mmCIF file of C-alpha atoms and ligand atoms in Angstrom:
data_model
loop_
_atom_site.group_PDB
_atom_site.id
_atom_site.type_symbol
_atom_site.label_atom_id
_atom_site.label_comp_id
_atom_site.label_asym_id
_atom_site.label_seq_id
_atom_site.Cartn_x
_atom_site.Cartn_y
_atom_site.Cartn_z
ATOM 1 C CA UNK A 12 290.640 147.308 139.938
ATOM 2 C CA UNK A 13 287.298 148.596 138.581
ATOM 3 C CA UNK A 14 284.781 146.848 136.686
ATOM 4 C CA UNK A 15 282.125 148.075 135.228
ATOM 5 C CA UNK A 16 278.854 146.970 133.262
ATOM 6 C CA UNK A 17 278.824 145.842 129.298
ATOM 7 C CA UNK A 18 277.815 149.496 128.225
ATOM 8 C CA UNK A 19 278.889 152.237 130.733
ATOM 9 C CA UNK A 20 277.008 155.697 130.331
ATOM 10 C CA UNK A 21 280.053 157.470 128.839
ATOM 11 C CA UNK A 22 279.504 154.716 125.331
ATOM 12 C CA UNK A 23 277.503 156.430 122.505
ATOM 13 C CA UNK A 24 275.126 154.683 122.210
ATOM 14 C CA UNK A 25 274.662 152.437 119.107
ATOM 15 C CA UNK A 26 274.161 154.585 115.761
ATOM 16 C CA UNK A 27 274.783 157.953 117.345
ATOM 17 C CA UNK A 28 277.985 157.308 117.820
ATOM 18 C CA UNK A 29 279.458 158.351 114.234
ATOM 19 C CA UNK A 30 276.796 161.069 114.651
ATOM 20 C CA UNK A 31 277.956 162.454 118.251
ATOM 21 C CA UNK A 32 281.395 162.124 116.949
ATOM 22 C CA UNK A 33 281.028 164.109 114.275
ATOM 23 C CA UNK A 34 278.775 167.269 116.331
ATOM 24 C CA UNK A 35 282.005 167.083 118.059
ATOM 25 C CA UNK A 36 283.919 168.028 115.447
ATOM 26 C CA UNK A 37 285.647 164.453 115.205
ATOM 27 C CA UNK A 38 287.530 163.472 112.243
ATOM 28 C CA UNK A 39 287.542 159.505 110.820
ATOM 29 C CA UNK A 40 290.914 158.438 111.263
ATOM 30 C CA UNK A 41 291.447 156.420 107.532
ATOM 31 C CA UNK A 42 294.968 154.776 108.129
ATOM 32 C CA UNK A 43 295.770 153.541 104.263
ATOM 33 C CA UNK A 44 298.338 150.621 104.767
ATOM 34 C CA UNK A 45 299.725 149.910 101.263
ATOM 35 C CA UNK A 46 301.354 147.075 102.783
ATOM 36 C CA UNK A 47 304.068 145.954 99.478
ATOM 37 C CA UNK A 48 302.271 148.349 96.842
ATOM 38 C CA UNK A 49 303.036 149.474 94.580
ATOM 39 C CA UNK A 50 305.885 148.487 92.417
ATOM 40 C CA UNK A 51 307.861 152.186 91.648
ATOM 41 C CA UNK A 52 308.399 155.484 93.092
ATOM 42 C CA UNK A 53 306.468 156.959 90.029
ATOM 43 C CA UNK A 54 303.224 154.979 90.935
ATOM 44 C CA UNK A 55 303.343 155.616 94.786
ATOM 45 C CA UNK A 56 303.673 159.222 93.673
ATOM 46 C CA UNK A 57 300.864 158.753 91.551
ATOM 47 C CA UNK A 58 298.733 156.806 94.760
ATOM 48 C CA UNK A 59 299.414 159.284 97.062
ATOM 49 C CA UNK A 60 298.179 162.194 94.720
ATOM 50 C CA UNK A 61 295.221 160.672 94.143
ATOM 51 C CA UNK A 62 294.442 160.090 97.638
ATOM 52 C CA UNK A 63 295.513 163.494 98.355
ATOM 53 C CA UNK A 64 292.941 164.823 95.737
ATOM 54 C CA UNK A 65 290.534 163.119 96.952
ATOM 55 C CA UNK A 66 290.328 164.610 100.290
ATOM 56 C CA UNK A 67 290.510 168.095 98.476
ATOM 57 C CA UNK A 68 287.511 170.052 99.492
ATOM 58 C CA UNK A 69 286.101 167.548 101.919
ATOM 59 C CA UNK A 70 286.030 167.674 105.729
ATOM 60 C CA UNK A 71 285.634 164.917 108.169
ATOM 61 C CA UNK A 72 288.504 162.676 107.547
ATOM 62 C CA UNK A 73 291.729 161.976 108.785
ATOM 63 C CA UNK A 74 294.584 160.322 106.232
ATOM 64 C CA UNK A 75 297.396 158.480 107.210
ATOM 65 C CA UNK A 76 299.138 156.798 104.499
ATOM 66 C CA UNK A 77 301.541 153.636 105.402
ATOM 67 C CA UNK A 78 303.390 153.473 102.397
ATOM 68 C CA UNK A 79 306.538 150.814 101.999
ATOM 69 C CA UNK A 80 309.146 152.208 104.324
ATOM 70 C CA UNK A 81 311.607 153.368 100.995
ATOM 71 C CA UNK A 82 309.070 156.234 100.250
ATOM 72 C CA UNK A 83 308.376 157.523 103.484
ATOM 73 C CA UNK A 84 311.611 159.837 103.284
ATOM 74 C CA UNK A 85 310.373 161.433 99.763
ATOM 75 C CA UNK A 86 307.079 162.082 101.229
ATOM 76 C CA UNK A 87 307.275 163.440 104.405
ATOM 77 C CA UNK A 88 309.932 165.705 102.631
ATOM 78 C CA UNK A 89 307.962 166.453 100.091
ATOM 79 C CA UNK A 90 304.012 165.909 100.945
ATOM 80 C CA UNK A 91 302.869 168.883 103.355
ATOM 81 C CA UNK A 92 298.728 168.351 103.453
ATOM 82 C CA UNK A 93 296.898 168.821 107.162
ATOM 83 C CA UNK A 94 294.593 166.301 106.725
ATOM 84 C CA UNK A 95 297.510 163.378 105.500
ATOM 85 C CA UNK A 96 300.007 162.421 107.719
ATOM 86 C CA UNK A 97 302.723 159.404 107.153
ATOM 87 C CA UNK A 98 302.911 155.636 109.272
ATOM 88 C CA UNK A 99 305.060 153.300 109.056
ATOM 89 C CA UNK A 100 304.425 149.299 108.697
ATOM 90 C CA UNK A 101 306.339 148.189 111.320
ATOM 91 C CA UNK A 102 309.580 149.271 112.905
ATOM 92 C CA UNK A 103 311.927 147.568 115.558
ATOM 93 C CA UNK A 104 312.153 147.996 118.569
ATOM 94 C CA UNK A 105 315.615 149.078 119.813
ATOM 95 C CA UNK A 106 316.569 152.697 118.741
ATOM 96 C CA UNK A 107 319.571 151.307 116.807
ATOM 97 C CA UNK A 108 322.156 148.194 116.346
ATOM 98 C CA UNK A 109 323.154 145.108 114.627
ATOM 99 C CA UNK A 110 319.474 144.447 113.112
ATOM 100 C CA UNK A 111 319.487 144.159 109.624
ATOM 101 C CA UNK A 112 316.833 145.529 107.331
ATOM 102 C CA UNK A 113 314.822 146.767 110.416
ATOM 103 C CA UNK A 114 314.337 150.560 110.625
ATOM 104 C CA UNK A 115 313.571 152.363 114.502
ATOM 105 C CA UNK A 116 311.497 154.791 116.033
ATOM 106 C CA UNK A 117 314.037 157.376 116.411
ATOM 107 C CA UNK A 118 314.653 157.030 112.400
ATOM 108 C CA UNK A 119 310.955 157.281 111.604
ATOM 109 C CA UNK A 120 310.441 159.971 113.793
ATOM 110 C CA UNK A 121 313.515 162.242 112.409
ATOM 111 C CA UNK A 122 311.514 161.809 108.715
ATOM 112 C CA UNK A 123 308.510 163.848 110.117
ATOM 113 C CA UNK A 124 306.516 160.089 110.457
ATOM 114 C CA UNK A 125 303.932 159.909 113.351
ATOM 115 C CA UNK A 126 302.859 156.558 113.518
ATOM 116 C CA UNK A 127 303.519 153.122 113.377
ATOM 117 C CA UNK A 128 301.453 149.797 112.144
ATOM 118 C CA UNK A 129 302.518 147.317 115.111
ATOM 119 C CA UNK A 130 301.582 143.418 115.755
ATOM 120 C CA UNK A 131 299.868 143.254 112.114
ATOM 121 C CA UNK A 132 298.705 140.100 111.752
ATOM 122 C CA UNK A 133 301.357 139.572 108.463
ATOM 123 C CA UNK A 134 303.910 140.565 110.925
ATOM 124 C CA UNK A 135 302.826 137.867 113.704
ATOM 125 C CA UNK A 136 302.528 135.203 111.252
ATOM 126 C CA UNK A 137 306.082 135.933 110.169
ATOM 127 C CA UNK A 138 306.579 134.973 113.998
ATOM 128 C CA UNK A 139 306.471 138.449 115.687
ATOM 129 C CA UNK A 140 304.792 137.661 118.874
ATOM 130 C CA UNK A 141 302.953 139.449 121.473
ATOM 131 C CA UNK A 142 306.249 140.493 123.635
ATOM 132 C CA UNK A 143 308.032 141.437 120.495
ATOM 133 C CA UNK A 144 304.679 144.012 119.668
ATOM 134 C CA UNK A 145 304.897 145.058 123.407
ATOM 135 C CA UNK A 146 308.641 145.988 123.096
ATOM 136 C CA UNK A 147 307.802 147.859 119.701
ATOM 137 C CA UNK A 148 304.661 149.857 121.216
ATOM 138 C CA UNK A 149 306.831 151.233 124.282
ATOM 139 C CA UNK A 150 309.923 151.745 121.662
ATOM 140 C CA UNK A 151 307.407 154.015 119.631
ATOM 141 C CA UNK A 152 305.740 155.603 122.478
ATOM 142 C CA UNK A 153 308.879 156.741 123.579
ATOM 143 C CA UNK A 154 310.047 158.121 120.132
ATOM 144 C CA UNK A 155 306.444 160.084 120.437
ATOM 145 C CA UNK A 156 305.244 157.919 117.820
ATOM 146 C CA UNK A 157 301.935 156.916 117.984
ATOM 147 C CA UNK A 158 301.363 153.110 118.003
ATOM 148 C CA UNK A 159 298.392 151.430 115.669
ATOM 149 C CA UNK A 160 298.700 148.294 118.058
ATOM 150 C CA UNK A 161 296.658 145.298 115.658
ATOM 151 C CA UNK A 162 294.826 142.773 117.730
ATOM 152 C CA UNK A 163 292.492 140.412 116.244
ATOM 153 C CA UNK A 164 291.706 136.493 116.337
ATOM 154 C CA UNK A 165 292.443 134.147 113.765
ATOM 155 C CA UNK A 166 288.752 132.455 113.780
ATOM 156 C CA UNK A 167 285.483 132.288 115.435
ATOM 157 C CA UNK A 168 283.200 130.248 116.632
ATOM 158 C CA UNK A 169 280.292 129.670 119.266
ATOM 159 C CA UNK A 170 282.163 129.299 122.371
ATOM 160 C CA UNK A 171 283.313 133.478 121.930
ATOM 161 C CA UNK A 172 286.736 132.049 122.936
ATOM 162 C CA UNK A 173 288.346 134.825 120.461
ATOM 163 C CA UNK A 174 287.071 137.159 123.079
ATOM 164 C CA UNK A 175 290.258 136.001 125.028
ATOM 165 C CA UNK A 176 292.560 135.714 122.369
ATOM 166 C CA UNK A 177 292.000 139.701 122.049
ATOM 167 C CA UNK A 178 292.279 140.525 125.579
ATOM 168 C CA UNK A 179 295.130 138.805 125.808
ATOM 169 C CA UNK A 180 296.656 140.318 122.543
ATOM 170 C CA UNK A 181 295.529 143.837 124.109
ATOM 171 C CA UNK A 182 296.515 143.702 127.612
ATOM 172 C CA UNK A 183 300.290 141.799 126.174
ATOM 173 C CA UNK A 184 300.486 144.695 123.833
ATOM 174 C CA UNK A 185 299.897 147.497 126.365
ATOM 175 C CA UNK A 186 301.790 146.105 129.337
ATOM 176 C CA UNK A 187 303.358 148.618 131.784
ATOM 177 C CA UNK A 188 301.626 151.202 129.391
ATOM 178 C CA UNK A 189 301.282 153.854 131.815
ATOM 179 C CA UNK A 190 297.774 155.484 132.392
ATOM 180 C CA UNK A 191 298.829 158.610 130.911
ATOM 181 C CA UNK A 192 300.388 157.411 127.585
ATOM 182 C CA UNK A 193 296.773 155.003 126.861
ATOM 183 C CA UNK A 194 295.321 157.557 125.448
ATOM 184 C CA UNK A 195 298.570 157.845 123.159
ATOM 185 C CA UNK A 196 297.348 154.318 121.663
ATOM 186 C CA UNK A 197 295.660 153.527 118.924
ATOM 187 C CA UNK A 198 293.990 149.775 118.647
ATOM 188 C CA UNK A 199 293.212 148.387 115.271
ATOM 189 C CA UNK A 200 290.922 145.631 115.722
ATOM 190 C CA UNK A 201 291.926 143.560 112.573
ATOM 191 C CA UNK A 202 290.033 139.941 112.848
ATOM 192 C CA UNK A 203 292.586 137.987 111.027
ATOM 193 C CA UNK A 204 289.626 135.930 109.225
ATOM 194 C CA UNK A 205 288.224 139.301 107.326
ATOM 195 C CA UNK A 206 291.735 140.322 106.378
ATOM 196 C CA UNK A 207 292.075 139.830 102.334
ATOM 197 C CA UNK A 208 288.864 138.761 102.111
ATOM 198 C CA UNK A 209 285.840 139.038 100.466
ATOM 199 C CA UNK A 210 283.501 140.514 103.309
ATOM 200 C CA UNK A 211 284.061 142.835 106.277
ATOM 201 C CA UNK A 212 282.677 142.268 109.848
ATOM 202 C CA UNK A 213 279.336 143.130 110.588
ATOM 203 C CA UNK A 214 279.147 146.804 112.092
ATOM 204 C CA UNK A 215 277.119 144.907 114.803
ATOM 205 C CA UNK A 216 279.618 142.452 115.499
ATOM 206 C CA UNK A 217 282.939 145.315 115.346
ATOM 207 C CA UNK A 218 280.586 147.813 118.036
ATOM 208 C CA UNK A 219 280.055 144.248 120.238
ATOM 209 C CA UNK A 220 283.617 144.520 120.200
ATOM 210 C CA UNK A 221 284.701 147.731 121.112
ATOM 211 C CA UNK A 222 282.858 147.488 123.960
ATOM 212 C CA UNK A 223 284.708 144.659 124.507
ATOM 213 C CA UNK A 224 287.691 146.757 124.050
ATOM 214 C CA UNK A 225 287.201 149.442 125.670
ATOM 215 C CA UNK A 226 285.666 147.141 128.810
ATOM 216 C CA UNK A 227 288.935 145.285 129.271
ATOM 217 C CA UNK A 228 290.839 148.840 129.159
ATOM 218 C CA UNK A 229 288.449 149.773 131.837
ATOM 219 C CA UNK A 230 288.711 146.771 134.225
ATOM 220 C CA UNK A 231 292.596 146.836 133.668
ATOM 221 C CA UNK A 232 293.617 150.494 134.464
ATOM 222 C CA UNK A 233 290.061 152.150 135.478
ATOM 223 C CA UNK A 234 290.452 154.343 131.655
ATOM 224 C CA UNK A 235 290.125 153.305 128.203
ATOM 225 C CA UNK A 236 286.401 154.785 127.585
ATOM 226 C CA UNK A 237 288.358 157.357 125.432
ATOM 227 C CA UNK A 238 290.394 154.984 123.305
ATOM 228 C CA UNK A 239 290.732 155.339 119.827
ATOM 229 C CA UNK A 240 289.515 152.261 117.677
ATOM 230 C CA UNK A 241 289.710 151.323 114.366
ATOM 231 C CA UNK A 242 288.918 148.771 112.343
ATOM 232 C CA UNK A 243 290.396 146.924 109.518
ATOM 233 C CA UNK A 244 289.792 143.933 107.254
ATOM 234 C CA UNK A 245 288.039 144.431 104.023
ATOM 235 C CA UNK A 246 287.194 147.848 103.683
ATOM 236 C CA UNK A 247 285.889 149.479 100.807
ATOM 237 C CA UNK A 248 283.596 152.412 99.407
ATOM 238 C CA UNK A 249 280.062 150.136 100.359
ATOM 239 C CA UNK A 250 281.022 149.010 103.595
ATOM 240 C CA UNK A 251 283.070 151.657 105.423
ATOM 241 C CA UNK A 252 279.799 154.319 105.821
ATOM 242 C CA UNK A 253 277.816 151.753 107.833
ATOM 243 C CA UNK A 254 281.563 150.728 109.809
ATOM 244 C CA UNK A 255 281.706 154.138 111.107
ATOM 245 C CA UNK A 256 278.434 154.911 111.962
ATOM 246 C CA UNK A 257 277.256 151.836 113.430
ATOM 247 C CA UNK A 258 280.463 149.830 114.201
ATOM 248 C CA UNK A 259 281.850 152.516 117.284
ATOM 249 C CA UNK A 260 285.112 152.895 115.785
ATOM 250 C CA UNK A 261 286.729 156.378 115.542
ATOM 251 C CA UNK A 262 288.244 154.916 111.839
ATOM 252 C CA UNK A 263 289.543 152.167 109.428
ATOM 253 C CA UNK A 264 292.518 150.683 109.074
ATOM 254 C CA UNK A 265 292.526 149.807 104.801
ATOM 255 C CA UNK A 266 294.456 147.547 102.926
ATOM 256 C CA UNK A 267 293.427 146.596 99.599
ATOM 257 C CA UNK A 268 291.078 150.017 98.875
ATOM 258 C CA UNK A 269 293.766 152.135 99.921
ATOM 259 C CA UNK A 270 296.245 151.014 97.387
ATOM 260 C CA UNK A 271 294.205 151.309 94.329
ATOM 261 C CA UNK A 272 293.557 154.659 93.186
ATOM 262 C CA UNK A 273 290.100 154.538 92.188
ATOM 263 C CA UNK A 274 289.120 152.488 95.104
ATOM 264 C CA UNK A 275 290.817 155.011 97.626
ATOM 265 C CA UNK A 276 289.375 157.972 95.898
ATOM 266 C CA UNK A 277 285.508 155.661 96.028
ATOM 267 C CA UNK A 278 286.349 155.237 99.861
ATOM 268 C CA UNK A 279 286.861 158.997 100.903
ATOM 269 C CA UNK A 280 284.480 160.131 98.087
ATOM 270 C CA UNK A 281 281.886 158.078 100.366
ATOM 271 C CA UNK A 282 282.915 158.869 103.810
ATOM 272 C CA UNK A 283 284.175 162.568 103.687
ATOM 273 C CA UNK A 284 281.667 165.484 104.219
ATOM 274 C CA UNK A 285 281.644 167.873 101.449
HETATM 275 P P1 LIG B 56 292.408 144.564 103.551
HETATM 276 O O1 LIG B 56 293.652 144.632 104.547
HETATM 277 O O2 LIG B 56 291.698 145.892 103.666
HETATM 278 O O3 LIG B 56 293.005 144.352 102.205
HETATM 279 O O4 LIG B 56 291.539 143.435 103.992
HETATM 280 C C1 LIG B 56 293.503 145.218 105.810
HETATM 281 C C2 LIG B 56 294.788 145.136 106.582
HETATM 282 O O5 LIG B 56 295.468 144.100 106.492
HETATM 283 O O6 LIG B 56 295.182 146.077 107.273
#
C-alpha cells in the first residue's frame, strides 16, 4: 500500500486547475439529475430542448441529462446531440428477476443510456445502503455503464469526523473495483447538508476534499490521481463558475437548476465557452 502526502505533484494546483483542464482540451462534465421532474412527456420534451439549445454554439461542456426513467427510451431514440448523453437515477443491481418497479443495467444499456446516478443520498435514505450501492456500481460496470457513485456526509462539524464517513462510503462503494475499471468511475461528492438547500459548499472546502478523495484512492490501490469528480448540492448559474475553477472537480452534479429551463439555460450560458 502507498501513501502519499496531502497534495502529490500530479494535483493542479489550486485555481489552475479548471484552467489546465481546459488547455487540455477538457470538457465540464454537467450531469442534470431531474430527479421526479417534470410532470408530462410534453414538458420533459420541452426541458430537454432547452438544455439542448443552450449548449448550441458553445464548447467546453459535457451534458448528461438524468431524466425520470419513463423518458429515457423516447430520448435516447430520439435525441442524437454529441455533447448530451442520457443517465439514469438509479437502477438495480441484478440483470433481471422478480424485482418489481426496478429497471437493470443490461435494460439501460440496450436504450443507448451510459450512465447511472448510484448511492444518491434520496436513494440511501430510502434505506439503500453502502453494499446495496457496491452491488449496483459492479452491476453497471459490467453492463459498460458508467457509475456516478454519490458519497457525501450528512453533517459537519469540528472534529472532521465526516472525513470518515466519506472514505468509508468511497472505499464500500468501490470494493473489489479492479485497478483498471477506477478510472471507469465517476464520484459525485454530494454533502447531504447542501443538497436542496439554499447555499453550495465553499469551492475551498469541495478542492479540500478532492484531495481527500483522490488521497484515499491513492493509499487504497496506488491510482486515483486521475479520477473524475464532481460535485453536487446547490448548483446554480452564480456558484458553479467559481465550483469549477477553484473547487478541483472535473463537473457538477445539478438538481434543482437543471430542471428548470431558464435556470439550466443561466447555468451553461455561464459555464460554456462561446
Ligand atoms: P440540488 O440537488 O442541486 O437541487 O441541490 C443536487 C442533487 O441532489 O443531486
Amino acid at each position: 500500500m502507498r501513501t502519499v502526502g496531502l497534495r502529490p505533484k500530479t494535483y493542479l494546483p489550486l485555481s489552475e486547475g479548471w484552467s489546465r483542464a481546459t488547455i487540455r482540451g477538457m470538457k465540464a462534465l454537467i450531469v442534470c439529475n431531474w430527479k421526479m421532474h417534470p410532470t408530462s412527456y410534453k414538458e420533459a420534451k420541452l426541458l430537454l430542448a432547452a438544455t439542448k439549445k443552450s449548449l448550441q454554439g458553445k464548447r467546453g461542456v459535457s451534458v448528461v441529462i438524468a431524466p425520470p426513467s419513463l423518458y429515457l427510451q423516447p430520448f435516447t431514440a430520439t435525441s442524437k446531440s454529441a455533447h448530451v448523453s442520457f443517465g439514469a437515477q438509479n437502477m438495480h443491481a441484478e440483470a433481471q428477476g422478480a424485482h418489481t418497479g426496478e429497471i437493470s443495467a443490461p435494460q439501460l444499456k440496450d436504450l443507448k443510456v451510459q450512465y447511472v446516478i448510484i448511492g444518491h443520498a434520496e436513494r440511501r435514505s430510502q434505506g439503500e445502503t453502502n453494499e446495496d450501492v457496491r452491488a449496483k456500481v459492479h452491476a453497471a460496470i459490467a453492463a459498460n455503464l458508467t457509475p456516478i457513485l454519490c458519497i457525501g456526509e450528512r453533517t459537519r462539524n469540528a472534529s472532521g469526523d465526516y472525513f470518515t464517513e466519506v472514505r468509508e462510503q468511497l472505499y464500500h462503494g468501490l470494493k473489489d473495483v479492479s485497478i483498471p475499471k477506477l478510472s471507469k468511475v465517476v464520484i459525485a461528492y454530494e454533502p447531504i447538508w447542501a443538497i436542496g438547500a439554499s447555499e453550495a459548499m465553499t469551492p475551498q472546502d469541495m478542492h479540500e476534499m478532492s484531495i481527500y478523495i483522490r488521497k484515499s484512492l491513492v493509499e487504497k490501490y496506488g491510482e486515483g490521481h486521475a479520477v473524475t469528480i464532481l460535485y453536487g448540492g446547490s448548483i446554480d448559474a452564480e456558484n458553479a463558475p467559481a465550483m469549477l475553477k477553484e473547487g478541483d472537480v472535473k463537473g457538477l452534479l445539478v438538481g434543482r437548476a437543471s430542471a428548470d429551463r431558464d435556470k439550466v439555460t443561466a447555468l451553461i450560458g455561464a459555464i460554456a465557452r462561446a
